[in-house]
């Protein structure tokens, strides 16, 4: 067998091999076939984007149903003050609750005064003074907040004053000692559950970022 014939056979074998490989990789199409449909994950992604862009504000609807007076008040608060966020407010309120509770228990009101309305501050002063007159001291430890619930929201359309009503459930240890150091109330070894309903207020859009405690109802 001469050399040109051998080369021709080798080339033909290579061509057959390549055709079979391409068929295995690409597959075959028989008759009329519909074009492939778009991949489903891409469709879900587009749909989710539309819901996020045009749907309800989850920062609000996590607490109140869309369209309720409270939800409308929160939406207006966000319109007035673009940086306002319900989640951030609740985080700050939890920290303020612990600080205020412990400040009152220990009789250290100077640190918490900037966060109290005038009426609440005066009532705290009277409470601490009454303890001191009786020779009583309080020893307390804050264990933690178990629940924080945003119960109500109002916004005055004229003054722009917002009020946020929160329900706290916390655990603390607290013992009251007399002038001789004897525990006359509470316990340092047994935690007690403390429930409080507080109202914080602030003028939305004002330069002062602080919320003030304006009402307490244990």
JSON list of C-alpha atoms in Angstrom, two decimals:
[
{"chain": "A", "resi": 1, "resn": "UNK", "atom": "CA", "xyz": [0.00, 0.00, 0.00]},
{"chain": "A", "resi": 2, "resn": "UNK", "atom": "CA", "xyz": [1.50, 3.27, -1.08]},
{"chain": "A", "resi": 3, "resn": "UNK", "atom": "CA", "xyz": [2.06, 6.23, 1.20]},
{"chain": "A", "resi": 4, "resn": "UNK", "atom": "CA", "xyz": [-0.65, 8.60, -0.21]},
{"chain": "A", "resi": 5, "resn": "UNK", "atom": "CA", "xyz": [-3.33, 5.94, 0.30]},
{"chain": "A", "resi": 6, "resn": "UNK", "atom": "CA", "xyz": [-2.24, 5.36, 3.88]},
{"chain": "A", "resi": 7, "resn": "UNK", "atom": "CA", "xyz": [-2.39, 9.11, 4.58]},
{"chain": "A", "resi": 8, "resn": "UNK", "atom": "CA", "xyz": [-5.89, 9.29, 3.07]},
{"chain": "A", "resi": 9, "resn": "UNK", "atom": "CA", "xyz": [-7.14, 6.45, 5.27]},
{"chain": "A", "resi": 10, "resn": "UNK", "atom": "CA", "xyz": [-5.64, 8.02, 8.38]},
{"chain": "A", "resi": 11, "resn": "UNK", "atom": "CA", "xyz": [-7.31, 11.38, 7.60]},
{"chain": "A", "resi": 12, "resn": "UNK", "atom": "CA", "xyz": [-10.65, 9.66, 6.98]},
{"chain": "A", "resi": 13, "resn": "UNK", "atom": "CA", "xyz": [-10.41, 7.84, 10.33]},
{"chain": "A", "resi": 14, "resn": "UNK", "atom": "CA", "xyz": [-9.64, 11.10, 12.11]},
{"chain": "A", "resi": 15, "resn": "UNK", "atom": "CA", "xyz": [-12.63, 12.80, 10.46]},
{"chain": "A", "resi": 16, "resn": "UNK", "atom": "CA", "xyz": [-15.01, 9.98, 11.51]},
{"chain": "A", "resi": 17, "resn": "UNK", "atom": "CA", "xyz": [-13.65, 10.15, 15.05]},
{"chain": "A", "resi": 18, "resn": "UNK", "atom": "CA", "xyz": [-14.19, 13.93, 15.27]},
{"chain": "A", "resi": 19, "resn": "UNK", "atom": "CA", "xyz": [-17.76, 13.66, 13.91]},
{"chain": "A", "resi": 20, "resn": "UNK", "atom": "CA", "xyz": [-18.67, 11.04, 16.53]},
{"chain": "A", "resi": 21, "resn": "UNK", "atom": "CA", "xyz": [-17.15, 13.15, 19.30]},
{"chain": "A", "resi": 22, "resn": "UNK", "atom": "CA", "xyz": [-19.10, 16.26, 18.24]},
{"chain": "A", "resi": 23, "resn": "UNK", "atom": "CA", "xyz": [-22.32, 14.26, 18.08]},
{"chain": "A", "resi": 24, "resn": "UNK", "atom": "CA", "xyz": [-21.81, 12.98, 21.62]},
{"chain": "A", "resi": 25, "resn": "UNK", "atom": "CA", "xyz": [-21.07, 16.45, 22.96]},
{"chain": "A", "resi": 26, "resn": "UNK", "atom": "CA", "xyz": [-23.69, 18.51, 21.11]},
{"chain": "A", "resi": 27, "resn": "UNK", "atom": "CA", "xyz": [-26.43, 15.92, 20.62]},
{"chain": "A", "resi": 28, "resn": "UNK", "atom": "CA", "xyz": [-28.72, 15.74, 17.64]},
{"chain": "A", "resi": 29, "resn": "UNK", "atom": "CA", "xyz": [-31.89, 17.62, 16.62]},
{"chain": "A", "resi": 30, "resn": "UNK", "atom": "CA", "xyz": [-34.61, 15.79, 14.74]},
{"chain": "A", "resi": 31, "resn": "UNK", "atom": "CA", "xyz": [-37.43, 17.68, 13.04]},
{"chain": "A", "resi": 32, "resn": "UNK", "atom": "CA", "xyz": [-38.86, 20.92, 14.48]},
{"chain": "A", "resi": 33, "resn": "UNK", "atom": "CA", "xyz": [-37.87, 21.63, 18.07]},
{"chain": "A", "resi": 34, "resn": "UNK", "atom": "CA", "xyz": [-38.90, 24.59, 20.23]},
{"chain": "A", "resi": 35, "resn": "UNK", "atom": "CA", "xyz": [-36.10, 26.92, 21.25]},
{"chain": "A", "resi": 36, "resn": "UNK", "atom": "CA", "xyz": [-34.83, 26.22, 24.76]},
{"chain": "A", "resi": 37, "resn": "UNK", "atom": "CA", "xyz": [-36.71, 28.02, 27.54]},
{"chain": "A", "resi": 38, "resn": "UNK", "atom": "CA", "xyz": [-34.89, 30.57, 29.73]},
{"chain": "A", "resi": 39, "resn": "UNK", "atom": "CA", "xyz": [-33.42, 29.03, 32.86]},
{"chain": "A", "resi": 40, "resn": "UNK", "atom": "CA", "xyz": [-35.85, 29.14, 35.79]},
{"chain": "A", "resi": 41, "resn": "UNK", "atom": "CA", "xyz": [-33.44, 30.65, 38.33]},
{"chain": "A", "resi": 42, "resn": "UNK", "atom": "CA", "xyz": [-33.10, 33.74, 36.14]},
{"chain": "A", "resi": 43, "resn": "UNK", "atom": "CA", "xyz": [-36.89, 34.14, 36.09]},
{"chain": "A", "resi": 44, "resn": "UNK", "atom": "CA", "xyz": [-37.15, 33.84, 39.91]},
{"chain": "A", "resi": 45, "resn": "UNK", "atom": "CA", "xyz": [-34.41, 36.40, 40.36]},
{"chain": "A", "resi": 46, "resn": "UNK", "atom": "CA", "xyz": [-36.24, 38.95, 38.24]},
{"chain": "A", "resi": 47, "resn": "UNK", "atom": "CA", "xyz": [-39.53, 38.33, 40.07]},
{"chain": "A", "resi": 48, "resn": "UNK", "atom": "CA", "xyz": [-37.89, 38.70, 43.51]},
{"chain": "A", "resi": 49, "resn": "UNK", "atom": "CA", "xyz": [-36.34, 41.99, 42.42]},
{"chain": "A", "resi": 50, "resn": "UNK", "atom": "CA", "xyz": [-39.74, 43.36, 41.45]},
{"chain": "A", "resi": 51, "resn": "UNK", "atom": "CA", "xyz": [-41.21, 42.39, 44.86]},
{"chain": "A", "resi": 52, "resn": "UNK", "atom": "CA", "xyz": [-38.35, 44.04, 46.72]},
{"chain": "A", "resi": 53, "resn": "UNK", "atom": "CA", "xyz": [-38.58, 47.22, 44.69]},
{"chain": "A", "resi": 54, "resn": "UNK", "atom": "CA", "xyz": [-42.35, 47.60, 44.64]},
{"chain": "A", "resi": 55, "resn": "UNK", "atom": "CA", "xyz": [-43.52, 45.62, 47.66]},
{"chain": "A", "resi": 56, "resn": "UNK", "atom": "CA", "xyz": [-44.19, 46.67, 51.26]},
{"chain": "A", "resi": 57, "resn": "UNK", "atom": "CA", "xyz": [-41.44, 47.92, 53.53]},
{"chain": "A", "resi": 58, "resn": "UNK", "atom": "CA", "xyz": [-40.49, 44.89, 55.64]},
{"chain": "A", "resi": 59, "resn": "UNK", "atom": "CA", "xyz": [-38.93, 47.17, 58.23]},
{"chain": "A", "resi": 60, "resn": "UNK", "atom": "CA", "xyz": [-42.50, 48.33, 58.88]},
{"chain": "A", "resi": 61, "resn": "UNK", "atom": "CA", "xyz": [-44.61, 45.27, 58.09]},
{"chain": "A", "resi": 62, "resn": "UNK", "atom": "CA", "xyz": [-42.55, 43.13, 60.44]},
{"chain": "A", "resi": 63, "resn": "UNK", "atom": "CA", "xyz": [-44.39, 45.02, 63.19]},
{"chain": "A", "resi": 64, "resn": "UNK", "atom": "CA", "xyz": [-47.68, 46.29, 61.73]},
{"chain": "A", "resi": 65, "resn": "UNK", "atom": "CA", "xyz": [-49.80, 45.18, 58.80]},
{"chain": "A", "resi": 66, "resn": "UNK", "atom": "CA", "xyz": [-49.55, 47.31, 55.69]},
{"chain": "A", "resi": 67, "resn": "UNK", "atom": "CA", "xyz": [-52.20, 50.05, 55.64]},
{"chain": "A", "resi": 68, "resn": "UNK", "atom": "CA", "xyz": [-52.77, 50.20, 59.40]},
{"chain": "A", "resi": 69, "resn": "UNK", "atom": "CA", "xyz": [-52.52, 53.60, 61.16]},
{"chain": "A", "resi": 70, "resn": "UNK", "atom": "CA", "xyz": [-49.26, 52.51, 62.79]},
{"chain": "A", "resi": 71, "resn": "UNK", "atom": "CA", "xyz": [-47.75, 51.45, 59.46]},
{"chain": "A", "resi": 72, "resn": "UNK", "atom": "CA", "xyz": [-48.78, 54.74, 57.86]},
{"chain": "A", "resi": 73, "resn": "UNK", "atom": "CA", "xyz": [-47.25, 56.67, 60.77]},
{"chain": "A", "resi": 74, "resn": "UNK", "atom": "CA", "xyz": [-43.96, 54.81, 60.39]},
{"chain": "A", "resi": 75, "resn": "UNK", "atom": "CA", "xyz": [-43.95, 55.41, 56.63]},
{"chain": "A", "resi": 76, "resn": "UNK", "atom": "CA", "xyz": [-44.49, 59.14, 57.19]},
{"chain": "A", "resi": 77, "resn": "UNK", "atom": "CA", "xyz": [-41.70, 59.19, 59.79]},
{"chain": "A", "resi": 78, "resn": "UNK", "atom": "CA", "xyz": [-39.39, 57.66, 57.21]},
{"chain": "A", "resi": 79, "resn": "UNK", "atom": "CA", "xyz": [-40.49, 60.22, 54.64]},
{"chain": "A", "resi": 80, "resn": "UNK", "atom": "CA", "xyz": [-39.71, 63.09, 57.03]},
{"chain": "A", "resi": 81, "resn": "UNK", "atom": "CA", "xyz": [-36.41, 61.62, 58.17]},
{"chain": "A", "resi": 82, "resn": "UNK", "atom": "CA", "xyz": [-34.69, 59.47, 55.55]},
{"chain": "A", "resi": 83, "resn": "UNK", "atom": "CA", "xyz": [-32.23, 57.94, 58.01]},
{"chain": "A", "resi": 84, "resn": "UNK", "atom": "CA", "xyz": [-34.92, 56.64, 60.37]},
{"chain": "A", "resi": 85, "resn": "UNK", "atom": "CA", "xyz": [-35.11, 52.86, 60.60]},
{"chain": "A", "resi": 86, "resn": "UNK", "atom": "CA", "xyz": [-37.40, 50.84, 62.87]},
{"chain": "A", "resi": 87, "resn": "UNK", "atom": "CA", "xyz": [-34.88, 48.06, 63.44]},
{"chain": "A", "resi": 88, "resn": "UNK", "atom": "CA", "xyz": [-32.19, 50.53, 64.47]},
{"chain": "A", "resi": 89, "resn": "UNK", "atom": "CA", "xyz": [-34.63, 52.32, 66.76]},
{"chain": "A", "resi": 90, "resn": "UNK", "atom": "CA", "xyz": [-35.54, 49.09, 68.53]},
{"chain": "A", "resi": 91, "resn": "UNK", "atom": "CA", "xyz": [-31.87, 48.24, 69.01]},
{"chain": "A", "resi": 92, "resn": "UNK", "atom": "CA", "xyz": [-31.28, 51.65, 70.58]},
{"chain": "A", "resi": 93, "resn": "UNK", "atom": "CA", "xyz": [-34.40, 51.32, 72.74]},
{"chain": "A", "resi": 94, "resn": "UNK", "atom": "CA", "xyz": [-33.18, 48.01, 74.16]},
{"chain": "A", "resi": 95, "resn": "UNK", "atom": "CA", "xyz": [-29.90, 49.62, 75.16]},
{"chain": "A", "resi": 96, "resn": "UNK", "atom": "CA", "xyz": [-31.70, 52.63, 76.63]},
{"chain": "A", "resi": 97, "resn": "UNK", "atom": "CA", "xyz": [-34.03, 50.38, 78.61]},
{"chain": "A", "resi": 98, "resn": "UNK", "atom": "CA", "xyz": [-31.16, 48.58, 80.33]},
{"chain": "A", "resi": 99, "resn": "UNK", "atom": "CA", "xyz": [-29.32, 51.84, 81.03]},
{"chain": "A", "resi": 100, "resn": "UNK", "atom": "CA", "xyz": [-32.40, 53.59, 82.45]},
{"chain": "A", "resi": 101, "resn": "UNK", "atom": "CA", "xyz": [-33.53, 50.64, 84.58]},
{"chain": "A", "resi": 102, "resn": "UNK", "atom": "CA", "xyz": [-30.09, 50.19, 86.13]},
{"chain": "A", "resi": 103, "resn": "UNK", "atom": "CA", "xyz": [-29.60, 53.94, 86.56]},
{"chain": "A", "resi": 104, "resn": "UNK", "atom": "CA", "xyz": [-32.80, 54.15, 88.58]},
{"chain": "A", "resi": 105, "resn": "UNK", "atom": "CA", "xyz": [-32.07, 50.99, 90.59]},
{"chain": "A", "resi": 106, "resn": "UNK", "atom": "CA", "xyz": [-28.66, 52.34, 91.59]},
{"chain": "A", "resi": 107, "resn": "UNK", "atom": "CA", "xyz": [-29.89, 55.89, 92.14]},
{"chain": "A", "resi": 108, "resn": "UNK", "atom": "CA", "xyz": [-27.50, 57.26, 89.49]},
{"chain": "A", "resi": 109, "resn": "UNK", "atom": "CA", "xyz": [-29.75, 59.60, 87.55]},
{"chain": "A", "resi": 110, "resn": "UNK", "atom": "CA", "xyz": [-27.18, 61.97, 86.05]},
{"chain": "A", "resi": 111, "resn": "UNK", "atom": "CA", "xyz": [-26.22, 59.49, 83.34]},
{"chain": "A", "resi": 112, "resn": "UNK", "atom": "CA", "xyz": [-29.79, 58.83, 82.24]},
{"chain": "A", "resi": 113, "resn": "UNK", "atom": "CA", "xyz": [-31.20, 62.34, 82.62]},
{"chain": "A", "resi": 114, "resn": "UNK", "atom": "CA", "xyz": [-30.61, 63.26, 78.92]},
{"chain": "A", "resi": 115, "resn": "UNK", "atom": "CA", "xyz": [-32.98, 60.44, 77.90]},
{"chain": "A", "resi": 116, "resn": "UNK", "atom": "CA", "xyz": [-35.84, 61.30, 80.26]},
{"chain": "A", "resi": 117, "resn": "UNK", "atom": "CA", "xyz": [-38.66, 63.80, 79.87]},
{"chain": "A", "resi": 118, "resn": "UNK", "atom": "CA", "xyz": [-38.90, 66.37, 82.66]},
{"chain": "A", "resi": 119, "resn": "UNK", "atom": "CA", "xyz": [-41.88, 64.62, 84.28]},
{"chain": "A", "resi": 120, "resn": "UNK", "atom": "CA", "xyz": [-40.22, 61.20, 84.24]},
{"chain": "A", "resi": 121, "resn": "UNK", "atom": "CA", "xyz": [-36.98, 62.60, 85.61]},
{"chain": "A", "resi": 122, "resn": "UNK", "atom": "CA", "xyz": [-38.79, 64.29, 88.50]},
{"chain": "A", "resi": 123, "resn": "UNK", "atom": "CA", "xyz": [-40.65, 61.08, 89.33]},
{"chain": "A", "resi": 124, "resn": "UNK", "atom": "CA", "xyz": [-37.35, 59.17, 89.36]},
{"chain": "A", "resi": 125, "resn": "UNK", "atom": "CA", "xyz": [-35.80, 61.79, 91.65]},
{"chain": "A", "resi": 126, "resn": "UNK", "atom": "CA", "xyz": [-38.74, 61.44, 94.05]},
{"chain": "A", "resi": 127, "resn": "UNK", "atom": "CA", "xyz": [-38.43, 57.64, 94.05]},
{"chain": "A", "resi": 128, "resn": "UNK", "atom": "CA", "xyz": [-34.70, 57.66, 94.75]},
{"chain": "A", "resi": 129, "resn": "UNK", "atom": "CA", "xyz": [-35.15, 60.31, 97.47]},
{"chain": "A", "resi": 130, "resn": "UNK", "atom": "CA", "xyz": [-37.86, 58.22, 99.16]},
{"chain": "A", "resi": 131, "resn": "UNK", "atom": "CA", "xyz": [-35.50, 55.24, 99.34]},
{"chain": "A", "resi": 132, "resn": "UNK", "atom": "CA", "xyz": [-32.71, 57.36, 100.78]},
{"chain": "A", "resi": 133, "resn": "UNK", "atom": "CA", "xyz": [-35.04, 58.83, 103.42]},
{"chain": "A", "resi": 134, "resn": "UNK", "atom": "CA", "xyz": [-35.79, 55.30, 104.60]},
{"chain": "A", "resi": 135, "resn": "UNK", "atom": "CA", "xyz": [-32.12, 54.33, 104.60]},
{"chain": "A", "resi": 136, "resn": "UNK", "atom": "CA", "xyz": [-32.65, 51.82, 101.81]},
{"chain": "A", "resi": 137, "resn": "UNK", "atom": "CA", "xyz": [-30.22, 50.90, 99.05]},
{"chain": "A", "resi": 138, "resn": "UNK", "atom": "CA", "xyz": [-30.71, 48.70, 96.01]},
{"chain": "A", "resi": 139, "resn": "UNK", "atom": "CA", "xyz": [-28.25, 46.16, 94.68]},
{"chain": "A", "resi": 140, "resn": "UNK", "atom": "CA", "xyz": [-29.21, 44.97, 91.21]},
{"chain": "A", "resi": 141, "resn": "UNK", "atom": "CA", "xyz": [-27.83, 43.13, 88.20]},
{"chain": "A", "resi": 142, "resn": "UNK", "atom": "CA", "xyz": [-29.32, 43.18, 84.70]},
{"chain": "A", "resi": 143, "resn": "UNK", "atom": "CA", "xyz": [-29.49, 39.70, 83.15]},
{"chain": "A", "resi": 144, "resn": "UNK", "atom": "CA", "xyz": [-31.07, 40.46, 79.79]},
{"chain": "A", "resi": 145, "resn": "UNK", "atom": "CA", "xyz": [-34.09, 41.42, 77.73]},
{"chain": "A", "resi": 146, "resn": "UNK", "atom": "CA", "xyz": [-36.25, 38.47, 76.69]},
{"chain": "A", "resi": 147, "resn": "UNK", "atom": "CA", "xyz": [-38.80, 40.31, 74.55]},
{"chain": "A", "resi": 148, "resn": "UNK", "atom": "CA", "xyz": [-39.17, 43.69, 72.90]},
{"chain": "A", "resi": 149, "resn": "UNK", "atom": "CA", "xyz": [-42.48, 44.43, 71.20]},
{"chain": "A", "resi": 150, "resn": "UNK", "atom": "CA", "xyz": [-43.44, 47.58, 69.33]},
{"chain": "A", "resi": 151, "resn": "UNK", "atom": "CA", "xyz": [-47.07, 47.93, 70.42]},
{"chain": "A", "resi": 152, "resn": "UNK", "atom": "CA", "xyz": [-48.13, 51.28, 68.99]},
{"chain": "A", "resi": 153, "resn": "UNK", "atom": "CA", "xyz": [-46.92, 54.24, 66.93]},
{"chain": "A", "resi": 154, "resn": "UNK", "atom": "CA", "xyz": [-48.41, 57.71, 66.56]},
{"chain": "A", "resi": 155, "resn": "UNK", "atom": "CA", "xyz": [-47.28, 60.80, 64.69]},
{"chain": "A", "resi": 156, "resn": "UNK", "atom": "CA", "xyz": [-48.72, 64.27, 65.16]},
{"chain": "A", "resi": 157, "resn": "UNK", "atom": "CA", "xyz": [-49.16, 65.67, 61.62]},
{"chain": "A", "resi": 158, "resn": "UNK", "atom": "CA", "xyz": [-48.70, 69.26, 62.86]},
{"chain": "A", "resi": 159, "resn": "UNK", "atom": "CA", "xyz": [-45.87, 69.08, 65.40]},
{"chain": "A", "resi": 160, "resn": "UNK", "atom": "CA", "xyz": [-44.22, 65.99, 63.82]},
{"chain": "A", "resi": 161, "resn": "UNK", "atom": "CA", "xyz": [-43.87, 64.50, 67.31]},
{"chain": "A", "resi": 162, "resn": "UNK", "atom": "CA", "xyz": [-43.65, 60.73, 67.13]},
{"chain": "A", "resi": 163, "resn": "UNK", "atom": "CA", "xyz": [-44.46, 58.39, 70.01]},
{"chain": "A", "resi": 164, "resn": "UNK", "atom": "CA", "xyz": [-43.35, 54.76, 70.07]},
{"chain": "A", "resi": 165, "resn": "UNK", "atom": "CA", "xyz": [-44.91, 52.44, 72.65]},
{"chain": "A", "resi": 166, "resn": "UNK", "atom": "CA", "xyz": [-42.74, 49.43, 73.52]},
{"chain": "A", "resi": 167, "resn": "UNK", "atom": "CA", "xyz": [-43.33, 46.42, 75.72]},
{"chain": "A", "resi": 168, "resn": "UNK", "atom": "CA", "xyz": [-40.22, 45.02, 77.42]},
{"chain": "A", "resi": 169, "resn": "UNK", "atom": "CA", "xyz": [-39.86, 41.72, 79.22]},
{"chain": "A", "resi": 170, "resn": "UNK", "atom": "CA", "xyz": [-36.54, 41.49, 81.05]},
{"chain": "A", "resi": 171, "resn": "UNK", "atom": "CA", "xyz": [-34.88, 39.55, 83.82]},
{"chain": "A", "resi": 172, "resn": "UNK", "atom": "CA", "xyz": [-32.93, 41.15, 86.65]},
{"chain": "A", "resi": 173, "resn": "UNK", "atom": "CA", "xyz": [-31.78, 40.31, 90.14]},
{"chain": "A", "resi": 174, "resn": "UNK", "atom": "CA", "xyz": [-32.56, 43.00, 92.69]},
{"chain": "A", "resi": 175, "resn": "UNK", "atom": "CA", "xyz": [-32.27, 43.19, 96.46]},
{"chain": "A", "resi": 176, "resn": "UNK", "atom": "CA", "xyz": [-33.24, 46.06, 98.75]},
{"chain": "A", "resi": 177, "resn": "UNK", "atom": "CA", "xyz": [-31.06, 46.47, 101.85]},
{"chain": "A", "resi": 178, "resn": "UNK", "atom": "CA", "xyz": [-31.83, 48.48, 104.96]},
{"chain": "A", "resi": 179, "resn": "UNK", "atom": "CA", "xyz": [-29.38, 50.79, 106.73]},
{"chain": "A", "resi": 180, "resn": "UNK", "atom": "CA", "xyz": [-27.75, 47.77, 108.39]},
{"chain": "A", "resi": 181, "resn": "UNK", "atom": "CA", "xyz": [-27.24, 45.95, 105.10]},
{"chain": "A", "resi": 182, "resn": "UNK", "atom": "CA", "xyz": [-29.93, 43.36, 105.66]},
{"chain": "A", "resi": 183, "resn": "UNK", "atom": "CA", "xyz": [-31.90, 42.29, 102.61]},
{"chain": "A", "resi": 184, "resn": "UNK", "atom": "CA", "xyz": [-35.50, 43.29, 103.23]},
{"chain": "A", "resi": 185, "resn": "UNK", "atom": "CA", "xyz": [-36.86, 42.74, 99.73]},
{"chain": "A", "resi": 186, "resn": "UNK", "atom": "CA", "xyz": [-35.87, 40.78, 96.63]},
{"chain": "A", "resi": 187, "resn": "UNK", "atom": "CA", "xyz": [-32.96, 38.42, 96.11]},
{"chain": "A", "resi": 188, "resn": "UNK", "atom": "CA", "xyz": [-29.53, 38.44, 94.49]},
{"chain": "A", "resi": 189, "resn": "UNK", "atom": "CA", "xyz": [-29.63, 34.74, 93.74]},
{"chain": "A", "resi": 190, "resn": "UNK", "atom": "CA", "xyz": [-33.05, 34.48, 92.10]},
{"chain": "A", "resi": 191, "resn": "UNK", "atom": "CA", "xyz": [-33.86, 36.39, 88.93]},
{"chain": "A", "resi": 192, "resn": "UNK", "atom": "CA", "xyz": [-37.22, 38.05, 88.58]},
{"chain": "A", "resi": 193, "resn": "UNK", "atom": "CA", "xyz": [-39.12, 38.77, 85.38]},
{"chain": "A", "resi": 194, "resn": "UNK", "atom": "CA", "xyz": [-39.83, 42.46, 84.90]},
{"chain": "A", "resi": 195, "resn": "UNK", "atom": "CA", "xyz": [-42.45, 43.73, 82.44]},
{"chain": "A", "resi": 196, "resn": "UNK", "atom": "CA", "xyz": [-42.63, 47.38, 81.43]},
{"chain": "A", "resi": 197, "resn": "UNK", "atom": "CA", "xyz": [-44.55, 49.36, 78.85]},
{"chain": "A", "resi": 198, "resn": "UNK", "atom": "CA", "xyz": [-42.66, 52.53, 77.96]},
{"chain": "A", "resi": 199, "resn": "UNK", "atom": "CA", "xyz": [-43.35, 55.34, 75.54]},
{"chain": "A", "resi": 200, "resn": "UNK", "atom": "CA", "xyz": [-40.50, 57.14, 73.77]},
{"chain": "A", "resi": 201, "resn": "UNK", "atom": "CA", "xyz": [-41.07, 60.43, 71.97]},
{"chain": "A", "resi": 202, "resn": "UNK", "atom": "CA", "xyz": [-39.16, 62.64, 69.56]},
{"chain": "A", "resi": 203, "resn": "UNK", "atom": "CA", "xyz": [-39.77, 65.41, 67.02]},
{"chain": "A", "resi": 204, "resn": "UNK", "atom": "CA", "xyz": [-39.04, 63.85, 63.64]},
{"chain": "A", "resi": 205, "resn": "UNK", "atom": "CA", "xyz": [-36.64, 65.84, 61.49]},
{"chain": "A", "resi": 206, "resn": "UNK", "atom": "CA", "xyz": [-35.20, 67.73, 64.47]},
{"chain": "A", "resi": 207, "resn": "UNK", "atom": "CA", "xyz": [-31.46, 68.16, 65.01]},
{"chain": "A", "resi": 208, "resn": "UNK", "atom": "CA", "xyz": [-31.61, 66.33, 68.35]},
{"chain": "A", "resi": 209, "resn": "UNK", "atom": "CA", "xyz": [-31.31, 62.60, 67.62]},
{"chain": "A", "resi": 210, "resn": "UNK", "atom": "CA", "xyz": [-32.29, 61.48, 71.13]},
{"chain": "A", "resi": 211, "resn": "UNK", "atom": "CA", "xyz": [-35.60, 59.82, 71.95]},
{"chain": "A", "resi": 212, "resn": "UNK", "atom": "CA", "xyz": [-37.01, 60.71, 75.37]},
{"chain": "A", "resi": 213, "resn": "UNK", "atom": "CA", "xyz": [-38.83, 58.42, 77.77]},
{"chain": "A", "resi": 214, "resn": "UNK", "atom": "CA", "xyz": [-42.15, 60.19, 78.36]},
{"chain": "A", "resi": 215, "resn": "UNK", "atom": "CA", "xyz": [-44.27, 57.47, 80.00]},
{"chain": "A", "resi": 216, "resn": "UNK", "atom": "CA", "xyz": [-43.74, 54.32, 82.06]},
{"chain": "A", "resi": 217, "resn": "UNK", "atom": "CA", "xyz": [-46.35, 51.72, 82.96]},
{"chain": "A", "resi": 218, "resn": "UNK", "atom": "CA", "xyz": [-44.95, 48.60, 84.63]}
]
